[in-house]
Coordinates of C-alpha atoms and ligand atoms in Angstrom, one line a residue:
M73 CA -7.7 -18.1 65.7
H74 CA -6.5 -17.9 62.1
K75 CA -2.8 -17.6 61.8
T76 CA -0.9 -15.5 59.2
E77 CA 2.7 -16.3 58.7
L78 CA 5.4 -13.9 57.3
I79 CA 7.6 -14.9 54.4
V80 CA 10.5 -12.6 53.8
A81 CA 11.5 -12.3 50.1
L82 CA 15.3 -12.5 49.9
D83 CA 15.5 -10.4 46.8
T84 CA 19.1 -9.5 47.3
R85 CA 21.7 -9.8 44.6
T86 CA 24.4 -11.6 46.6
L87 CA 24.6 -14.4 49.1
K88 CA 26.4 -12.1 51.4
A89 CA 23.6 -9.6 51.4
A90 CA 21.0 -12.4 52.0
E91 CA 23.1 -13.7 54.9
T92 CA 23.4 -10.2 56.5
L93 CA 19.6 -9.8 56.2
M94 CA 19.0 -13.2 57.7
E95 CA 21.3 -12.4 60.6
R96 CA 19.4 -9.2 61.3
L97 CA 16.1 -11.2 61.3
E98 CA 17.5 -14.1 63.4
G99 CA 14.9 -15.7 65.5
S100 CA 11.9 -13.7 64.3
V101 CA 11.3 -15.1 60.8
K102 CA 10.9 -18.8 59.8
Y103 CA 10.1 -18.6 56.1
F104 CA 12.2 -17.1 53.3
K105 CA 11.4 -16.7 49.7
I106 CA 14.1 -17.2 47.1
G107 CA 13.1 -15.9 43.7
S108 CA 14.7 -15.2 40.4
V109 CA 16.9 -12.3 41.6
L110 CA 19.0 -14.3 44.1
F111 CA 18.7 -17.7 42.5
T112 CA 19.9 -16.5 39.1
A113 CA 22.9 -14.9 40.9
E114 CA 23.8 -17.6 43.4
G115 CA 21.8 -20.8 42.5
P116 CA 21.3 -23.6 45.0
A117 CA 23.8 -22.0 47.5
A118 CA 21.0 -19.6 48.4
V119 CA 18.8 -22.5 49.4
D120 CA 21.6 -24.0 51.4
L121 CA 22.1 -20.7 53.2
V122 CA 18.5 -20.6 54.4
H123 CA 18.6 -24.3 55.4
R124 CA 21.9 -23.9 57.3
R125 CA 20.3 -21.0 59.3
G126 CA 17.2 -23.1 60.1
G127 CA 14.8 -21.4 57.8
K128 CA 12.2 -22.9 55.4
V129 CA 12.4 -22.0 51.7
F130 CA 9.7 -21.0 49.3
L131 CA 11.4 -21.3 45.9
D132 CA 9.6 -18.7 43.9
L133 CA 10.8 -19.4 40.3
K134 CA 7.3 -19.3 38.9
F135 CA 7.7 -22.3 36.6
H136 CA 5.7 -22.0 33.4
D137 CA 6.6 -24.6 30.7
I138 CA 5.4 -27.8 29.2
P139 CA 4.3 -30.5 31.7
N140 CA 7.4 -32.7 31.4
T141 CA 9.8 -29.8 31.9
V142 CA 8.0 -28.3 34.9
K143 CA 7.8 -31.8 36.5
G144 CA 11.6 -32.1 36.1
A145 CA 12.0 -28.7 37.7
V146 CA 9.8 -29.6 40.7
R147 CA 11.9 -32.8 41.1
S148 CA 15.0 -30.7 41.2
A149 CA 13.4 -28.5 43.8
E150 CA 12.5 -31.5 45.9
A151 CA 16.1 -32.6 45.8
M152 CA 17.1 -29.3 47.3
G153 CA 14.7 -29.9 50.2
V154 CA 12.6 -26.7 49.7
Y155 CA 9.3 -26.3 51.5
S156 CA 7.3 -25.0 48.6
V157 CA 7.6 -23.9 44.9
S158 CA 5.6 -21.7 42.7
L159 CA 4.1 -22.6 39.3
H160 CA 2.0 -20.4 37.0
L161 CA -1.5 -21.8 37.0
S162 CA -1.8 -20.4 33.5
G163 CA 0.5 -23.2 32.6
G164 CA -2.7 -25.3 32.6
A165 CA -4.2 -28.3 34.3
E166 CA -2.0 -30.9 32.7
M167 CA 1.2 -29.1 33.8
F168 CA -0.1 -28.8 37.3
K169 CA -1.3 -32.4 37.6
A170 CA 1.9 -33.8 36.3
C171 CA 3.7 -32.1 39.2
A172 CA 1.1 -32.9 41.8
E173 CA 1.3 -36.6 41.0
L174 CA 5.0 -36.8 41.8
E175 CA 5.4 -39.2 44.8
K176 CA 7.8 -36.8 46.6
R177 CA 7.5 -33.1 46.0
P178 CA 7.5 -29.7 47.8
R179 CA 4.2 -27.9 48.4
L180 CA 2.9 -26.6 45.0
W181 CA 1.8 -23.0 45.1
G182 CA -0.1 -21.8 42.0
I183 CA 0.3 -18.2 40.8
T184 CA -2.9 -16.6 39.7
V185 CA -2.5 -13.0 38.5
L186 CA 0.6 -11.2 39.5
T187 CA 0.1 -8.5 42.1
S188 CA 1.7 -5.9 39.8
F189 CA -1.2 -6.0 37.4
D190 CA -4.1 -3.5 37.6
E191 CA -7.1 -3.9 35.3
Y192 CA -5.7 -1.6 32.6
N193 CA -2.4 -3.4 32.2
F194 CA -4.1 -6.8 32.5
F195 CA -6.4 -5.9 29.6
R196 CA -3.4 -4.6 27.6
A197 CA -1.6 -8.0 28.1
G198 CA -4.5 -9.6 26.3
Y199 CA -6.7 -10.9 29.1
R200 CA -10.4 -10.2 28.6
C201 CA -12.2 -11.5 31.7
G202 CA -10.9 -9.1 34.4
I203 CA -8.6 -9.8 37.3
A204 CA -11.2 -11.1 39.9
K205 CA -12.8 -13.6 37.5
T206 CA -9.4 -14.8 36.2
V207 CA -8.1 -15.3 39.7
K208 CA -11.3 -17.3 40.6
S209 CA -11.0 -19.6 37.7
L210 CA -7.2 -20.2 38.0
A211 CA -7.6 -20.9 41.8
A212 CA -10.4 -23.4 41.0
L213 CA -8.1 -25.0 38.4
G214 CA -5.3 -25.2 41.0
L215 CA -7.5 -26.9 43.6
A216 CA -8.8 -29.4 41.1
N217 CA -5.3 -30.3 40.0
G218 CA -3.4 -30.7 43.3
A219 CA -2.3 -27.2 44.3
D220 CA -1.4 -26.9 48.0
G221 CA -1.8 -23.2 47.9
V222 CA -2.7 -20.3 45.6
V223 CA -0.8 -17.0 45.3
C224 CA -3.0 -14.0 44.7
S225 CA -3.2 -10.4 45.9
P226 CA -4.7 -9.6 49.3
H227 CA -7.7 -8.0 47.4
E228 CA -8.9 -11.4 46.2
V229 CA -8.5 -13.3 49.5
A230 CA -12.0 -12.7 50.9
I231 CA -13.6 -13.8 47.6
L232 CA -11.6 -17.0 47.4
K233 CA -12.0 -17.9 51.0
G234 CA -15.8 -17.2 50.6
I235 CA -15.9 -19.8 47.7
H236 CA -13.4 -22.4 49.0
G237 CA -13.2 -21.9 52.7
S238 CA -10.2 -22.7 54.8
K239 CA -9.2 -25.7 52.6
L240 CA -7.6 -23.2 50.3
C241 CA -4.2 -21.9 51.5
L242 CA -3.6 -18.4 50.3
I243 CA -0.3 -16.7 49.9
T244 CA -0.3 -13.0 49.3
P245 CA 2.6 -10.8 48.1
G246 CA 1.7 -7.1 47.4
I247 CA 2.0 -6.2 51.1
R248 CA 2.7 -2.6 52.0
P249 CA 2.6 -1.3 55.6
A250 CA 2.5 2.2 54.0
A251 CA 1.5 3.2 50.5
A252 CA 4.6 3.0 48.3
G253 CA 3.4 3.9 44.8
D254 CA 5.6 1.3 43.3
D255 CA 5.0 -1.6 40.9
Q256 CA 2.7 -3.5 43.4
K257 CA -0.7 -2.3 42.2
R258 CA -3.0 -4.5 44.2
A259 CA -1.4 -3.9 47.6
M260 CA -2.7 -4.0 51.2
A261 CA -1.3 -3.5 54.7
P262 CA -0.3 -6.6 56.7
A263 CA -3.2 -6.3 59.2
E264 CA -5.7 -5.9 56.5
A265 CA -4.3 -8.9 54.6
R266 CA -4.5 -10.9 57.8
A267 CA -8.1 -9.8 58.5
A268 CA -9.0 -10.8 54.9
G269 CA -7.7 -14.3 55.7
S270 CA -4.2 -14.6 54.1
D271 CA -2.4 -17.6 55.4
F272 CA 1.0 -16.3 54.4
I273 CA 2.1 -12.8 53.5
V274 CA 5.2 -12.2 51.4
V275 CA 7.2 -9.1 52.1
G276 CA 10.3 -7.9 50.3
R277 CA 11.2 -4.2 49.9
P278 CA 9.4 -2.9 53.0
I279 CA 11.9 -5.1 55.0
I280 CA 15.0 -5.3 52.8
E281 CA 15.1 -1.6 52.0
A282 CA 14.2 -0.4 55.6
Q283 CA 16.9 1.4 57.5
D284 CA 16.3 -1.2 60.2
P285 CA 15.0 -4.4 58.7
A286 CA 14.6 -6.1 62.1
A287 CA 12.4 -3.3 63.3
A288 CA 10.4 -3.3 60.0
A289 CA 9.8 -7.1 60.3
A290 CA 8.9 -6.8 64.0
A291 CA 6.3 -4.1 63.2
I292 CA 4.8 -6.3 60.5
L293 CA 4.8 -9.3 62.9
K294 CA 3.0 -7.2 65.4
E295 CA 0.3 -6.4 62.9
L296 CA -0.2 -10.1 62.3
K297 CA -0.9 -10.9 65.9
Ligands
LIG375 O1 9.4 -6.2 47.4 P1 8.0 -6.8 47.4 O2 7.4 -6.8 48.8 O3 7.1 -6.2 46.3 O4 8.3 -8.3 47.0 C1 7.3 -9.2 46.7 C2 7.9 -10.5 46.2 O5 6.9 -11.4 45.9 C3 8.8 -10.4 45.0 O6 9.9 -11.2 45.2 C4 7.9 -10.8 43.9 O7 8.6 -11.5 42.9 C5 7.0 -11.8 44.6 N1 5.7 -12.0 44.0 C6 4.8 -11.0 43.7 N2 3.6 -11.3 43.1 C7 3.2 -12.5 42.9 C8 4.1 -13.6 43.1 C9 5.3 -13.3 43.7 O8 5.1 -9.9 44.0 N3 2.0 -12.8 42.4

């Protein structure tokens, strides 16, 4: 049976708040995402916190720069011992390949089109091929250049699994147990994302902002069973 893992986004502004959240989730969650909110505030201490508590880190800093710079950033991530890092696939094949060729590196997860985009805002940002087509071509670019996984919305999972099968690991943010009407435009409920074939779902606010984060995480984990 296909397994879908939960990654909790530690989008807190302090180490203390991240630690309190981790304490509440103790024993139920293995993967934690550290992104620009917490990393900008607290730096590598955030990574140490998760490791100290036995978790695995997805360092979601969405690198997007010239190949040599991103390669250096991936090396630095490797030195921190993180499980995976994110890179924008729109940084191009050369950027991705330079990182994939490193002898020692975390798993490289390529970002396709942010889950906050709908077609209207995607077009306004200058993209002319539509979201589904762009996600498909960026995912193919990732697979051809050493990506270990591709980040997309749950709405594109079935299409990508249909093309690439299970060799493509898919990570999906934009998870909403109940409609939230927030910035996540291409959202889906956990059970639906699992049914579509997501390998990892990323959840932030539905857990962080819940009155009882442990109960919110437990309900999501139940949906993933
Ligand atoms: O709070 P929420 O559940 O929307 O958090 C989703 C997390 O996933 C955020 O930290 C966001 O930066 C991240 N993310 C995303 N869309 C992507 C890649 C990462 O929402 N394509």
